[in-house]
Amino acid sequence: MAVDSGVSSPLGPPACEKDAKVLQFIEEMTKNMDSVQEKVLAEILTRNANTEYLQRFQVFGAVDRETFKSKIPVVTYEDLKPDIDRVANGDRSPIFSSHPITEFLTSSGTSAGERKLMPTIADELERRQKLYNLLQPVMNLYVPGLDKGKGLYFLFIKAETKTPGGLVARPVLTSYYKSEQFKKRPYDPYNVYTSPNETVLCVDYYQSMYAQMLCGLLMREEVLRVGAVFASGLLRAIRFLQLNWKQLSQDIASGTLNPRVSDPSIRKCISEMLKPNPQLAEFVVKECESENWEGIITRIWPNTKYLDVIVTGAMAQYIPLLDYYSGGLPKACTMYASSECYFGLNLKPMCKPSEVCYTIMPNMGYFEFIPHDPVNPIQLSRDSPPHLVDLADVELGKEYELVITTYAGLCRYRVGDILQVTGFHNSAPQFKFVRRKNVLLSIDSDKTDESELQTAIENATALLLPYDTTLVEYTSFADTKTIPGHYVIYWELLVKDPSNSPSDELLNQCCLAMEESLNSVYRQCRVADNSIGPLEIRVVKSGTFEELMDYAISRGASINQYKAPRCVNFTPIVELLDSRVVSVHFSQSAPHWTPERRR
């Protein structure tokens, strides 16, 4: 096993006796990582020995790594989809797991434009709760006194549906927030929220956000940390305050709740804390009526010590805005998780965003890694299975694609995350999240890949055919300067008959046609969550993409191998494109989306 000379020191000293036990558990897990992994795999194979999936590959009850690796193929969601559809349609036989499938967790990745359905079992909730329980004791090592105040967290549930076979399908966090583990969690002075459960569990986004913001304002002096799941979510909360501070201040002044918040459970819990407070209302007005919102978080919540948000991967694009609104507060990325499995935590949560790395906890599942070379990626096939690397054998500085085997029955499943080994804690490697594999555009929980974008382009440009107009070239950009952010598509068009050129209205329709073609996660973010703004097409002058090629070649690109990038984020290139824009167009209405899965 490869461990660098700078192995980190033990965690400590703990803030309290309860924390001491948690930190000792982390130390034991990371010191005995490989033996824990061996035990976890044996447990998974033993409990699921009689499942159809393991029997299909003739494992015959073996629990050793060698048999497992030689018999079980590495798979993607598409490989598993026929069996997943059987479960979704009502087949209750033990296909993946010996324990009953209790629900599906909907992944933000997509399959054929729809959310992936990840089968899960009851005891996975307990396993996820164990990882949550590790987070606060680690944070207490770096930020003292968190038991003396509260956390203002903007947490939301999302729409859920049922499969034809009657199983609930919903996002993993919605599943957690609606669970007894969350709703009846024991009191912990280090982990108290300003938002009552009722405000989190309201499915109406406006009512939930309004009530959570109001509670945050009422308890502004007690707030020690401000957070959301993703950086984009916290910025939406700030934007919500910008749009609704007048009504919020009126509620605070009068002690009566906005009638638009009609949910009975919210009205009941808010009425118990909302009393007339003209002084606080005046303060809110004074801070919010100015056009200058720089440092608004620390101005309204002056005791805030850090922001608790994910700012790795696609969320890194929001760091400048978070710095602007918070006055540069530290940004803590505490954990690494997905719908398929919860993985690990950041043992140095107050580090710079660029230095965030996660320590995978070996008790959460069985982890393997495909060596990843961005220049020469491995082509996986059933005929030539790759050599996967165990958690104990990854090497410092190298990149890998994560493969998981879970208690719920996923075996050697490719998650799609690319990770880089940045160091070690005891014998456990620490990983930097590099990116999602094949993701081109992302604003919130959406993930649009190149093939999806290409299909959307084709469907939109079909509208140009009656006008004898063709698309010469295109690229895209995730614009996060606006709140919410939105997709920008640059089009260079060849208009063969200027007297019959496409109208502004038609190009607006092209924007909507693209949105209708994008996956259901994107459309939910647009329609239900309001976390993505209307798609924009910027038409550029003829010859713009020739200039783009000349620029790339001037920076060393090969003229023989050059192809226009399908997504751009390098500032000089974006500026070049924007300087050539001749017209701008937006979707004038929202695309179609309903909670029901569309087939």
XYZ file of C-alpha atoms in Angstrom:
599
model
C 0.000 0.000 0.000
C 1.265 3.450 -0.921
C 1.392 5.978 1.928
C 3.258 9.264 1.660
C 5.639 10.487 4.346
C 3.228 13.209 5.447
C 0.649 10.961 7.088
C -1.709 13.150 9.121
C -1.753 13.128 12.911
C -4.523 11.618 15.075
C -7.728 13.593 15.532
C -8.193 15.539 18.723
C -8.572 16.816 21.350
C -12.336 16.184 21.409
C -14.863 18.796 22.548
C -16.671 16.329 24.851
C -16.761 12.677 25.892
C -19.333 11.800 23.231
C -17.063 13.301 20.565
C -14.114 11.337 21.913
C -15.856 8.044 21.116
C -16.688 9.172 17.597
C -13.140 10.338 16.891
C -11.757 7.078 18.248
C -14.089 5.200 15.891
C -12.754 7.197 12.931
C -9.197 6.422 14.002
C -9.936 2.686 14.226
C -11.679 2.627 10.859
C -8.857 4.447 9.085
C -6.089 2.417 10.759
C -7.703 -0.946 9.968
C -9.122 0.054 6.620
C -8.247 -3.001 4.549
C -9.414 -5.537 7.131
C -12.670 -3.572 7.513
C -13.115 -3.658 3.731
C -12.562 -7.419 3.664
C -15.143 -7.861 6.420
C -17.670 -5.584 4.685
C -17.419 -7.518 1.417
C -17.861 -10.828 3.248
C -20.941 -9.449 5.057
C -22.490 -8.202 1.810
C -21.848 -11.493 -0.027
C -23.094 -13.569 2.905
C -26.348 -11.686 3.404
C -27.071 -11.602 -0.351
C -25.778 -15.086 -1.218
C -29.192 -16.343 -2.325
C -30.068 -13.370 -4.489
C -30.727 -13.876 -8.150
C -27.962 -11.465 -9.140
C -25.140 -13.262 -7.303
C -26.432 -16.666 -8.316
C -26.531 -15.532 -11.949
C -22.750 -15.201 -11.852
C -22.223 -18.459 -9.961
C -20.624 -17.039 -6.840
C -21.915 -20.129 -4.936
C -21.726 -18.528 -1.507
C -18.043 -17.539 -1.746
C -17.144 -14.421 0.266
C -13.477 -13.898 -0.683
C -12.211 -11.082 -2.847
C -10.616 -13.310 -5.464
C -13.839 -15.138 -6.318
C -15.843 -11.914 -6.202
C -13.486 -10.134 -8.612
C -13.277 -13.060 -11.005
C -17.013 -13.736 -11.155
C -18.814 -10.397 -10.835
C -18.664 -7.964 -13.776
C -18.181 -4.218 -13.492
C -21.481 -2.617 -14.495
C -23.237 0.634 -15.296
C -26.832 1.595 -14.655
C -27.807 0.531 -18.153
C -26.595 -2.990 -17.380
C -28.820 -3.149 -14.292
C -31.845 -1.340 -15.676
C -33.795 -4.442 -16.811
C -33.602 -5.878 -13.274
C -34.343 -2.502 -11.685
C -37.414 -2.179 -13.905
C -38.588 -5.586 -12.682
C -38.445 -4.359 -9.084
C -40.120 -1.075 -10.051
C -42.925 -3.005 -11.726
C -43.654 -5.103 -8.648
C -41.300 -8.108 -8.680
C -40.597 -8.741 -4.972
C -38.262 -11.713 -5.408
C -34.725 -11.260 -4.021
C -33.088 -9.984 -7.196
C -30.410 -7.705 -5.704
C -30.869 -7.971 -1.942
C -32.024 -10.591 0.537
C -33.691 -7.745 2.444
C -36.852 -6.236 0.922
C -36.377 -3.203 -1.325
C -38.191 -0.464 0.626
C -37.964 2.406 -1.880
C -35.991 3.816 -4.787
C -33.601 6.705 -4.375
C -33.596 8.874 -7.478
C -30.124 9.784 -8.646
C -29.396 13.176 -10.192
C -27.699 11.280 -13.009
C -29.994 10.242 -15.822
C -30.757 7.261 -17.992
C -32.499 7.939 -21.297
C -33.424 11.378 -19.973
C -34.984 10.148 -16.720
C -33.683 9.939 -13.196
C -31.913 6.720 -12.305
C -33.704 4.564 -9.737
C -31.429 3.172 -7.039
C -32.951 0.356 -4.948
C -32.421 0.684 -1.212
C -33.267 -1.238 1.961
C -34.353 -0.205 5.451
C -31.020 -0.552 7.236
C -29.332 1.793 4.740
C -30.993 4.646 6.631
C -29.154 3.582 9.760
C -25.900 3.317 7.839
C -26.301 6.835 6.466
C -27.147 8.112 9.938
C -23.857 6.684 11.216
C -21.967 8.863 8.767
C -23.995 11.949 9.709
C -23.068 11.272 13.338
C -19.366 11.614 12.477
C -19.621 15.098 10.993
C -20.220 17.346 13.992
C -17.504 15.896 16.268
C -14.974 16.567 13.501
C -16.277 20.110 13.009
C -16.041 20.723 16.752
C -12.277 20.178 16.508
C -11.972 23.266 14.321
C -14.795 25.573 15.453
C -15.296 25.756 19.239
C -18.551 26.774 20.866
C -21.021 25.445 18.315
C -23.174 24.206 21.203
C -23.806 27.839 22.166
C -25.916 28.665 19.111
C -27.842 27.343 16.122
C -27.409 26.499 12.471
C -29.458 28.265 9.812
C -29.783 25.530 7.195
C -32.031 25.784 4.154
C -33.236 22.200 3.704
C -36.016 21.042 1.389
C -37.885 17.947 0.361
C -38.668 17.356 -3.306
C -41.514 15.756 -5.180
C -41.775 12.005 -4.946
C -43.713 9.482 -6.940
C -44.509 5.778 -6.944
C -43.374 3.163 -9.407
C -45.963 0.940 -11.119
C -45.224 -1.679 -8.463
C -46.024 0.730 -5.621
C -42.549 1.629 -4.336
C -41.819 5.243 -3.479
C -39.165 6.935 -5.655
C -37.583 10.094 -4.264
C -34.240 11.861 -3.793
C -31.980 10.525 -1.049
C -32.222 13.680 1.081
C -36.008 13.720 0.825
C -35.941 10.126 2.058
C -33.713 11.125 4.974
C -35.661 14.251 5.998
C -38.924 12.258 5.994
C -37.411 9.424 8.023
C -37.851 8.851 11.740
C -34.051 9.166 12.084
C -34.340 12.824 11.104
C -37.743 13.742 12.515
C -37.092 12.150 15.917
C -33.348 12.737 16.141
C -32.183 13.121 19.748
C -31.413 16.616 20.992
C -27.784 17.564 20.462
C -26.649 21.024 21.631
C -23.948 20.978 18.957
C -26.466 20.456 16.171
C -29.579 22.602 16.614
C -31.345 24.152 13.610
C -33.337 27.390 13.431
C -35.788 25.682 11.047
C -38.457 23.523 12.728
C -39.039 20.139 11.076
C -42.418 21.355 9.809
C -40.765 23.999 7.635
C -38.353 21.483 6.111
C -41.085 18.909 5.430
C -43.381 21.240 3.467
C -43.251 20.245 -0.195
C -44.205 23.750 -1.378
C -40.894 25.487 -2.086
C -42.095 29.053 -1.464
C -43.764 28.276 1.865
C -40.796 26.210 3.055
C -38.201 28.827 2.072
C -40.256 31.707 3.464
C -40.737 30.005 6.829
C -37.082 28.948 7.103
C -35.863 32.453 6.229
C -38.268 34.003 8.718
C -37.037 31.688 11.489
C -33.450 32.561 10.577
C -34.194 36.273 10.866
C -36.027 35.863 14.191
C -33.003 34.019 15.656
C -30.319 36.058 13.857
C -28.166 36.563 16.957
C -28.109 32.825 17.726
C -26.977 31.720 14.262
C -23.386 30.405 14.273
C -23.357 28.739 10.834
C -25.342 29.142 7.646
C -25.752 26.362 5.140
C -27.554 24.419 2.433
C -26.712 21.180 0.678
C -25.184 22.839 -2.388
C -23.669 26.280 -2.839
C -26.386 26.998 -5.414
C -29.050 26.388 -2.760
C -27.583 28.956 -0.376
C -27.394 31.526 -3.168
C -31.065 30.882 -3.965
C -31.854 31.633 -0.331
C -30.046 34.980 -0.593
C -31.930 35.745 -3.792
C -35.187 34.845 -2.034
C -34.360 37.352 0.711
C -33.677 40.003 -1.928
C -37.128 39.431 -3.414
C -39.123 38.998 -0.177
C -37.517 41.125 2.552
C -40.379 43.655 2.566
C -43.019 41.037 3.384
C -40.702 39.313 5.877
C -40.051 42.579 7.715
C -43.802 43.321 7.775
C -44.441 39.906 9.370
C -41.768 40.566 11.979
C -43.122 44.036 12.757
C -46.740 42.890 13.085
C -46.155 39.439 14.566
C -48.433 37.883 11.930
C -47.452 35.368 9.270
C -47.792 36.034 5.524
C -51.112 34.457 4.402
C -49.319 32.907 1.399
C -47.813 30.496 3.945
C -50.954 28.431 4.370
C -49.536 25.080 5.529
C -51.283 24.455 8.901
C -48.299 22.760 10.560
C -45.987 25.637 9.591
C -48.466 28.279 10.754
C -48.818 26.503 14.102
C -45.095 26.250 14.855
C -44.296 29.765 13.562
C -47.127 31.346 15.574
C -45.477 30.085 18.743
C -42.274 32.048 18.024
C -43.478 35.058 15.995
C -44.220 38.095 18.186
C -44.283 41.769 17.113
C -40.699 43.040 16.957
C -40.548 46.479 15.259
C -36.862 46.907 16.137
C -35.842 43.710 14.312
C -38.114 44.605 11.383
C -36.454 48.006 11.096
C -33.037 46.336 11.115
C -34.027 43.978 8.278
C -35.337 46.895 6.212
C -32.176 48.919 6.800
C -29.876 46.069 5.697
C -31.937 44.921 2.724
C -33.198 48.140 1.128
C -29.695 49.135 0.031
C -28.517 47.982 -3.399
C -25.216 46.903 -1.831
C -25.546 43.305 -0.673
C -21.867 42.659 -0.175
C -21.346 40.821 3.132
C -25.124 40.531 3.693
C -24.776 37.177 5.474
C -22.482 38.517 8.197
C -24.417 41.774 8.394
C -27.684 39.989 9.166
C -26.193 37.009 11.002
C -23.137 38.626 12.667
C -22.023 35.580 14.663
C -21.733 33.275 11.635
C -18.430 31.387 11.787
C -18.624 29.495 8.491
C -20.817 28.437 5.581
C -21.723 24.745 5.429
C -22.125 24.017 1.696
C -20.699 21.765 -0.997
C -18.349 23.831 -3.170
C -16.490 21.011 -4.928
C -17.018 19.818 -8.496
C -19.553 21.881 -10.436
C -20.349 23.898 -7.289
C -16.887 25.528 -7.352
C -18.248 28.031 -9.867
C -20.265 29.666 -7.063
C -17.336 30.425 -4.747
C -16.884 34.071 -5.872
C -20.564 34.845 -5.213
C -20.457 33.139 -1.816
C -17.395 35.206 -0.938
C -19.203 38.375 -2.007
C -22.306 37.718 0.081
C -20.455 36.364 3.125
C -17.415 38.618 3.279
C -15.160 35.641 2.576
C -16.348 33.328 5.370
C -14.790 29.832 5.417
C -16.767 27.259 3.433
C -16.969 23.829 5.049
C -17.513 20.805 2.800
C -18.237 18.119 5.358
C -19.215 14.926 3.549
C -19.154 12.971 0.299
C -22.261 10.994 -0.614
C -24.548 9.944 -3.442
C -27.891 8.220 -3.941
C -26.107 4.906 -4.393
C -24.023 5.040 -1.215
C -22.676 7.409 1.437
C -18.902 7.419 1.152
C -16.998 9.490 3.670
C -16.173 12.820 5.268
C -13.738 15.709 5.202
C -11.435 15.445 8.223
C -10.233 19.036 7.708
C -13.541 20.767 6.961
C -12.228 24.320 7.360
C -9.634 24.005 4.613
C -9.772 26.096 1.439
C -12.272 24.844 -1.176
C -9.416 23.995 -3.521
C -7.919 21.711 -0.847
C -11.066 19.778 0.078
C -10.501 16.038 0.253
C -12.657 13.247 1.600
C -11.682 10.184 3.608
C -13.801 7.223 2.550
C -15.064 5.305 5.577
C -14.444 1.603 4.883
C -17.561 0.436 6.765
C -20.005 2.160 4.373
C -19.615 -0.293 1.478
C -16.957 -2.086 -0.535
C -14.926 0.237 -2.740
C -12.832 -0.425 -5.828
C -11.221 1.928 -8.300
C -10.640 1.971 -12.050
C -7.356 3.767 -12.839
C -8.290 6.849 -14.859
C -6.086 8.367 -17.507
C -7.826 11.419 -19.044
C -5.698 11.115 -22.194
C -6.078 7.358 -22.694
C -9.226 6.230 -20.848
C -9.686 2.501 -20.275
C -12.322 0.939 -22.506
C -14.261 -1.500 -20.354
C -15.953 -4.570 -21.792
C -17.229 -7.911 -20.561
C -14.654 -9.647 -22.735
C -11.680 -7.801 -21.266
C -12.514 -6.884 -17.656
C -10.168 -4.272 -16.172
C -7.955 -4.738 -13.160
C -9.632 -2.777 -10.400
C -7.623 -1.402 -7.504
C -8.718 -1.903 -3.894
C -9.091 1.003 -1.472
C -5.835 -0.022 0.207
C -3.873 0.024 -3.050
C -4.599 3.396 -4.622
C -1.532 5.573 -5.227
C -0.848 9.165 -4.292
C -1.518 11.679 -7.065
C -3.343 9.253 -9.366
C -6.916 9.581 -10.589
C -9.524 6.835 -10.339
C -13.143 6.172 -11.198
C -15.116 4.974 -8.170
C -16.782 1.530 -8.202
C -18.999 0.416 -5.309
C -20.595 -2.702 -3.862
C -23.352 -1.988 -1.337
C -25.405 -3.776 1.288
C -28.506 -2.956 -0.784
C -27.208 -5.208 -3.571
C -25.343 -3.049 -6.058
C -22.277 -5.041 -7.123
C -19.226 -3.460 -8.751
C -21.301 -0.488 -9.858
C -19.636 2.452 -11.624
C -20.756 5.616 -9.838
C -19.246 7.922 -12.462
C -17.154 10.049 -10.071
C -13.517 10.764 -10.899
C -11.357 11.103 -7.764
C -7.697 11.941 -7.154
C -5.663 10.643 -4.212
C -4.247 13.661 -2.354
C -2.985 12.088 0.871
C -3.718 9.642 3.660
C -5.166 9.629 7.171
C -3.587 6.669 8.901
C -3.852 3.992 6.186
C -6.980 5.483 4.596
C -6.545 7.407 1.349
C -8.012 10.887 1.037
C -9.620 11.843 -2.252
C -10.236 15.088 -4.046
C -13.433 15.083 -6.089
C -12.281 15.935 -9.617
C -15.518 15.788 -11.595
C -18.459 13.706 -12.681
C -17.589 11.594 -15.682
C -18.942 12.929 -18.983
C -20.849 15.868 -17.409
C -20.776 18.918 -19.670
C -23.135 21.416 -18.025
C -24.379 21.698 -14.434
C -26.029 24.512 -12.493
C -27.624 22.730 -9.529
C -28.316 18.991 -9.239
C -28.660 18.752 -13.017
C -26.037 16.918 -15.081
C -26.152 17.348 -18.842
C -23.718 15.359 -20.939
C -22.572 15.945 -24.514
C -24.992 13.507 -26.135
C -27.982 15.081 -24.343
C -26.871 18.547 -25.416
C -26.407 17.335 -28.999
C -29.924 15.865 -29.083
C -31.364 19.112 -27.728
C -29.478 21.074 -30.393
C -30.798 18.806 -33.152
C -34.393 19.142 -31.960
C -34.111 22.914 -31.733
C -32.401 23.438 -35.094
C -35.135 21.418 -36.792
C -37.259 24.555 -36.329
C -34.834 26.442 -38.581
C -35.407 24.218 -41.630
C -38.337 26.217 -43.122
C -36.104 29.282 -43.077
C -33.258 27.684 -45.051
C -30.993 28.352 -42.053
C -28.413 25.935 -40.704
C -26.319 25.798 -37.579
C -22.630 26.231 -38.428
C -21.256 25.531 -34.948
C -22.169 25.774 -31.275
C -20.797 25.683 -27.775
C -22.238 26.176 -24.294
C -21.555 27.829 -20.975
C -23.023 27.488 -17.455
C -23.698 31.110 -16.474
C -23.753 31.416 -12.694
C -23.537 35.206 -12.511
C -27.319 35.278 -12.337
C -29.356 33.712 -9.522
C -30.524 31.195 -10.418
C -27.868 30.296 -12.974
C -28.811 29.208 -16.471
C -27.483 27.494 -19.590
C -26.106 29.722 -22.349
C -25.807 28.224 -25.843
C -23.742 30.078 -28.461
C -24.971 29.572 -32.044
C -23.301 30.586 -35.276
C -25.937 30.447 -38.010
C -25.763 30.400 -41.790
C -28.817 32.270 -43.095
C -29.014 31.495 -46.822
C -31.901 33.906 -47.539
C -31.688 37.082 -45.405
C -35.215 38.035 -46.485
C -36.516 34.861 -44.806
C -34.336 34.749 -41.694
C -35.642 33.245 -38.435
C -37.533 35.732 -36.260
C -36.764 36.531 -32.648
C -39.922 34.649 -31.676
C -38.751 31.542 -33.520
C -35.334 31.657 -31.850
C -37.087 31.962 -28.490
C -38.985 28.810 -29.456
C -35.624 27.158 -30.177
C -34.631 27.863 -26.563
C -37.753 26.118 -25.296
C -37.280 23.221 -27.724
C -33.844 22.644 -26.245
C -35.220 22.699 -22.709
C -37.989 20.249 -23.620
C -35.258 17.913 -24.910
C -33.119 18.003 -21.762
C -33.445 15.399 -19.021
C -36.068 15.309 -16.285
C -33.614 16.471 -13.605
C -32.952 19.670 -15.553
C -36.675 20.193 -16.154
C -37.509 19.641 -12.474
C -34.882 22.227 -11.499
C -36.472 24.648 -13.978
C -40.130 24.025 -13.187
C -40.485 22.812 -9.602
C -37.324 23.921 -7.815
C -36.688 27.217 -9.624
C -32.990 26.477 -9.266
C -32.224 27.000 -12.975
C -33.250 30.020 -15.021
C -34.541 30.053 -18.635
C -32.124 28.738 -21.247
C -30.484 31.442 -23.386
C -29.259 31.289 -26.977
C -26.688 33.898 -27.990
C -26.340 34.143 -31.760
C -22.799 35.169 -32.767
C -21.400 36.772 -35.927
C -20.384 34.679 -38.899
C -16.774 33.582 -38.540
C -16.767 33.608 -34.723
C -15.868 29.931 -34.395
C -13.023 30.400 -36.902
C -11.680 33.058 -34.534
C -12.140 30.636 -31.645
C -10.066 28.041 -33.499
C -7.350 30.617 -34.275
C -7.217 31.515 -30.591
C -6.910 27.846 -29.552
C -4.145 27.248 -32.116
C -2.281 30.333 -30.875
C -2.267 28.663 -27.444
C -0.771 25.431 -28.781
C -3.736 23.396 -30.053
C -3.106 21.186 -33.083
C -4.857 22.442 -36.218
C -5.253 18.828 -37.368
C -6.952 17.670 -34.182
C -8.832 20.821 -33.236
C -12.595 20.593 -32.766
C -14.862 23.230 -31.277
C -15.374 22.691 -27.536
C -18.922 21.779 -26.624
C -18.605 23.671 -23.331
C -16.420 26.669 -22.458
C -15.468 28.157 -19.098
C -12.095 29.810 -19.803
C -12.771 33.544 -19.313
C -10.934 34.836 -22.431
C -12.911 32.440 -24.645
C -16.232 33.431 -23.062
C -15.294 37.098 -23.510
C -14.391 36.475 -27.161
C -17.755 34.815 -27.794
C -19.687 37.526 -25.954
C -17.946 40.250 -27.967
C -19.359 38.689 -31.160
C -22.992 38.317 -30.025
C -25.543 39.835 -32.426
C -28.792 38.735 -30.727
C -29.967 37.163 -27.479
C -32.953 34.870 -26.987
C -34.609 33.148 -24.003
C -37.238 30.518 -23.342
C -40.476 32.413 -22.853
C -42.153 29.596 -20.905
C -41.114 26.652 -18.792
C -40.634 23.154 -20.242
C -42.987 20.315 -19.376
C -42.298 18.428 -16.154
C -44.405 16.312 -13.798
C -43.343 14.181 -10.799
C -44.491 11.030 -12.575
C -41.818 9.144 -14.465
C -42.255 9.437 -18.195
C -41.450 6.392 -20.249
